[in-house]
Coordinates of C-alpha atoms in Angstrom, one line a residue:
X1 CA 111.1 103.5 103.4
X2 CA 108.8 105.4 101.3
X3 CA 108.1 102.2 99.2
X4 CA 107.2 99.9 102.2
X5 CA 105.0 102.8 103.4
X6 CA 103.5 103.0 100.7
X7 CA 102.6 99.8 100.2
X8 CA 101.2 99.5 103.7
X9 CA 99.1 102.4 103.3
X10 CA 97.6 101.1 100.3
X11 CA 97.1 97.1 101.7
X12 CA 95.9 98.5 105.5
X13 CA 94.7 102.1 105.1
X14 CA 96.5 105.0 107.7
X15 CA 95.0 104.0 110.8
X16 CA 96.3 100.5 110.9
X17 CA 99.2 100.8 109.3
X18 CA 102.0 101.9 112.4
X19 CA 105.7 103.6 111.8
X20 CA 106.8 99.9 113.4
X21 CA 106.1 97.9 110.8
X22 CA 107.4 100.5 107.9
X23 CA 110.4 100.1 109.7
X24 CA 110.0 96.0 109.6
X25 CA 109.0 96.0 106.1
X26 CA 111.7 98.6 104.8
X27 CA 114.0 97.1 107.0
X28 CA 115.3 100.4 108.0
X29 CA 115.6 100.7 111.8
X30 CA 113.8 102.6 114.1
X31 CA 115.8 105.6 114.8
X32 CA 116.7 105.9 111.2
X33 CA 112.3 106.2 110.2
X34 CA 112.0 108.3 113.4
X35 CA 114.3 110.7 112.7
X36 CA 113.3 111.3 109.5
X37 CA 109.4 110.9 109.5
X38 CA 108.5 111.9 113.7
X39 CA 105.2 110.4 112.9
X40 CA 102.8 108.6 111.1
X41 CA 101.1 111.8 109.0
X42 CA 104.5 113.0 108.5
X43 CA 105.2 109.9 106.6
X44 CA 102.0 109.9 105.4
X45 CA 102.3 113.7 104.1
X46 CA 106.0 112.0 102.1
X47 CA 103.7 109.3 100.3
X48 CA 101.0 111.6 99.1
X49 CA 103.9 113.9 97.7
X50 CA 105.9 111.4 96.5
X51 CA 103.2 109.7 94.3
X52 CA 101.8 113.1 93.4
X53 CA 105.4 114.0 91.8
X54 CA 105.5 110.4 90.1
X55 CA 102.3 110.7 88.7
X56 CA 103.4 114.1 87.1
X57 CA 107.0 112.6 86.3
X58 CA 105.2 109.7 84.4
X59 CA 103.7 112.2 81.7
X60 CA 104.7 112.4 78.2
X61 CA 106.0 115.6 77.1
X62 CA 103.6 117.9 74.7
X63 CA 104.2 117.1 71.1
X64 CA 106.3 119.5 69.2
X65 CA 105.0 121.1 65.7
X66 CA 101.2 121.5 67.3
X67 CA 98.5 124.3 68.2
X68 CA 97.6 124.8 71.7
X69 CA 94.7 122.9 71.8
X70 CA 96.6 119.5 70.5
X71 CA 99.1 120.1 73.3
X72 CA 95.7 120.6 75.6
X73 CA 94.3 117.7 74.8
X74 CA 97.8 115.4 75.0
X75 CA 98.3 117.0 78.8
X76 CA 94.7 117.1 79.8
X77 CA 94.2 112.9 78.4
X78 CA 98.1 112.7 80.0
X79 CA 96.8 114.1 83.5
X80 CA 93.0 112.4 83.8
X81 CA 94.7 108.7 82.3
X82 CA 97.2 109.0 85.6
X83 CA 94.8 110.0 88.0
X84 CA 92.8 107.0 87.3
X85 CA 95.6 104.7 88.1
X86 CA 94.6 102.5 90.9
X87 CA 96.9 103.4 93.4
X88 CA 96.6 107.1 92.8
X89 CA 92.8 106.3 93.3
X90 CA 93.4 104.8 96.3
X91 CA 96.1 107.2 98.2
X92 CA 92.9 109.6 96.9
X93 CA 90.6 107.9 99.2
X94 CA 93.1 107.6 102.2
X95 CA 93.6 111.0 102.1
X96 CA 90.3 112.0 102.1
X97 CA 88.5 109.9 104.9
X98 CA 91.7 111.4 107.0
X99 CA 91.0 114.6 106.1
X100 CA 88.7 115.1 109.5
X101 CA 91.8 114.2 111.6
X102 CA 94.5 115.4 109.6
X103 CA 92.9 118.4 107.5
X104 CA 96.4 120.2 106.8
X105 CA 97.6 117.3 105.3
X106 CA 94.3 116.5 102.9
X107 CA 95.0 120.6 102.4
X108 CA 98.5 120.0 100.8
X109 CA 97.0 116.7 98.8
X110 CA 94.7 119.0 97.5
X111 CA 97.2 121.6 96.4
X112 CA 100.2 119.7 95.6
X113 CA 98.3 117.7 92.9
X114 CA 96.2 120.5 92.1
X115 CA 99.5 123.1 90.9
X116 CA 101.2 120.5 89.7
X117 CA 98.5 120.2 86.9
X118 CA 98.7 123.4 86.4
X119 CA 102.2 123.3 86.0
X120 CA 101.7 120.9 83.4
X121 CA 98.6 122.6 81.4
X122 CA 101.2 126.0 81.4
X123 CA 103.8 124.0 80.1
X124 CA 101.3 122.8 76.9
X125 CA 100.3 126.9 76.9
X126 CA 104.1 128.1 76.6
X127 CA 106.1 125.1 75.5
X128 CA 108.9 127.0 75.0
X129 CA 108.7 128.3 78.4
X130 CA 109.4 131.8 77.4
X131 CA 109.6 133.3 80.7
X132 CA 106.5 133.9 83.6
X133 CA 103.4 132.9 83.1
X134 CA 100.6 136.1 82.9
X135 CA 97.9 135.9 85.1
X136 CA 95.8 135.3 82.8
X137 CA 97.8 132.2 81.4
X138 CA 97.3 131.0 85.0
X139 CA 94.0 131.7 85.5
X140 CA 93.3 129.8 82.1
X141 CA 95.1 126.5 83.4
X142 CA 93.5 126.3 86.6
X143 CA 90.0 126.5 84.8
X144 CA 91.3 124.0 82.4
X145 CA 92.4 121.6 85.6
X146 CA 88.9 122.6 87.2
X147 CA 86.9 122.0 84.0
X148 CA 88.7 118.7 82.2
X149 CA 90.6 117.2 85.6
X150 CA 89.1 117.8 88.4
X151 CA 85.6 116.2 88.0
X152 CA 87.4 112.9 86.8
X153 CA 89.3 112.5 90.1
X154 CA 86.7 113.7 92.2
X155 CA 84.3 110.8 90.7
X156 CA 86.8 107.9 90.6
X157 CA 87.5 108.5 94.4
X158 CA 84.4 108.5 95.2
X159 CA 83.9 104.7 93.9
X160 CA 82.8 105.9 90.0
X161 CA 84.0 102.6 87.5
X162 CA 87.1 103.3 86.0
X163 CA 86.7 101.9 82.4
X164 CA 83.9 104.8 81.6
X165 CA 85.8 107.1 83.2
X166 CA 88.9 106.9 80.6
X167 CA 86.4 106.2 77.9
X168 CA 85.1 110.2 79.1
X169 CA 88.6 111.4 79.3
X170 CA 88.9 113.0 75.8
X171 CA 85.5 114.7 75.4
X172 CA 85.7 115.9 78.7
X173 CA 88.9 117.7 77.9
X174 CA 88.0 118.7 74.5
X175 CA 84.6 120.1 76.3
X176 CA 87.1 122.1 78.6
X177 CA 89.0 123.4 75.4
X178 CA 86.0 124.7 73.7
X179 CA 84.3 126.6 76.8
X180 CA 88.0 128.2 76.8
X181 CA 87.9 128.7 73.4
X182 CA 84.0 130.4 74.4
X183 CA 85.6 133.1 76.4
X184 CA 88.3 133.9 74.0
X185 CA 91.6 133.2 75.9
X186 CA 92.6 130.6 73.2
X187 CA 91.8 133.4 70.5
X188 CA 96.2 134.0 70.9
X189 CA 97.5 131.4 68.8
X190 CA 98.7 132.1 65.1
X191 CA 96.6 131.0 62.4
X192 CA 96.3 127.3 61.5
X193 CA 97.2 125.9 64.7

């Protein structure tokens, strides 16, 4: 179901795209959609999350035997190259000229993709996962996401051409990396990394 929806939302946008013919095109019958998805944003609302957790599944794991900023730069590049994938870019788009009717759903875009970022910039911070992240370790990977992600993705929905857009990915991050480095929360590493 989600495939076909997917697919329809990318080839025909939200508003034409009608529960009817996810049903036709999964070949899943009617009451089976219906009582799952009881309408079109709820389906919707499953695609956006859906390709938000693929895009996050689809990163490579931090290398091992590395300072923080290596890691930084592997998740950040990891994190801007899959939000420039077309169809990332486009769900993007959908989600935002919807936003007027639907903004709870553009709301939980917003945040799903944005903590799950965040997630993945803590996970380069502590990649032994030693337990809770500090408030400060959060408040560090949500500035990285702000700083190195977030102006990428903003720019290629809005119509920016992809190609310079990856060729900006690694400055962009290491830029990010070095105004953290600025205010001293990447002073924590040992020595030599």
């Amino acid at each position: 179901m989600l495939e076909a929806a997917t697919a329809l939302f990318l080839e025909q946008g939200f508003g034409r795209t009608t529960l009817d013919q996810v049903s036709r095109r999964s070949g899943t019958g009617k009451s089976a959609l219906y009582g799952r998805f009881p309408d079109k944003e709820a389906l919707f609302a499953a695609v956006v999350r859906r390709s938000i957790h693929v895009m996050f599944d689809e990163l490579t794991a931090s290398p091992t035997g590395v300072g923080v900023r290596e890691r930084l730069r592997h998740v950040g590049r990891g994190l801007a190259e899959n939000l420039l994938v077309p169809r990332c870019i486009a769900l993007m788009r959908i989600t935002a000229a919807e936003a007027p009717n639907f903004p709870d759903l553009a709301r939980m875009a917003y945040r799903v993709s944005f903590e799950g970022s965040v997630r993945c910039v803590l996970a380069a911070l502590d990649p032994a996962g030693g337990g809770e992240a500090s408030q400060d370790m959060i408040r560090m990977a949500e500035r990285f996401v702000e700083l190195a992600i977030q102006p990428i993705s903003f720019q290629a929905a809005f119509g920016t051409d992809i190609e310079p857009l990856r060729q900006r990915c690694a400055g962009d991050v290491d830029d990010a990396i070095l105004l953290l480095e600025a205010k001293g929360w990447l002073r924590r590493e040992t020595p030599g990394t």
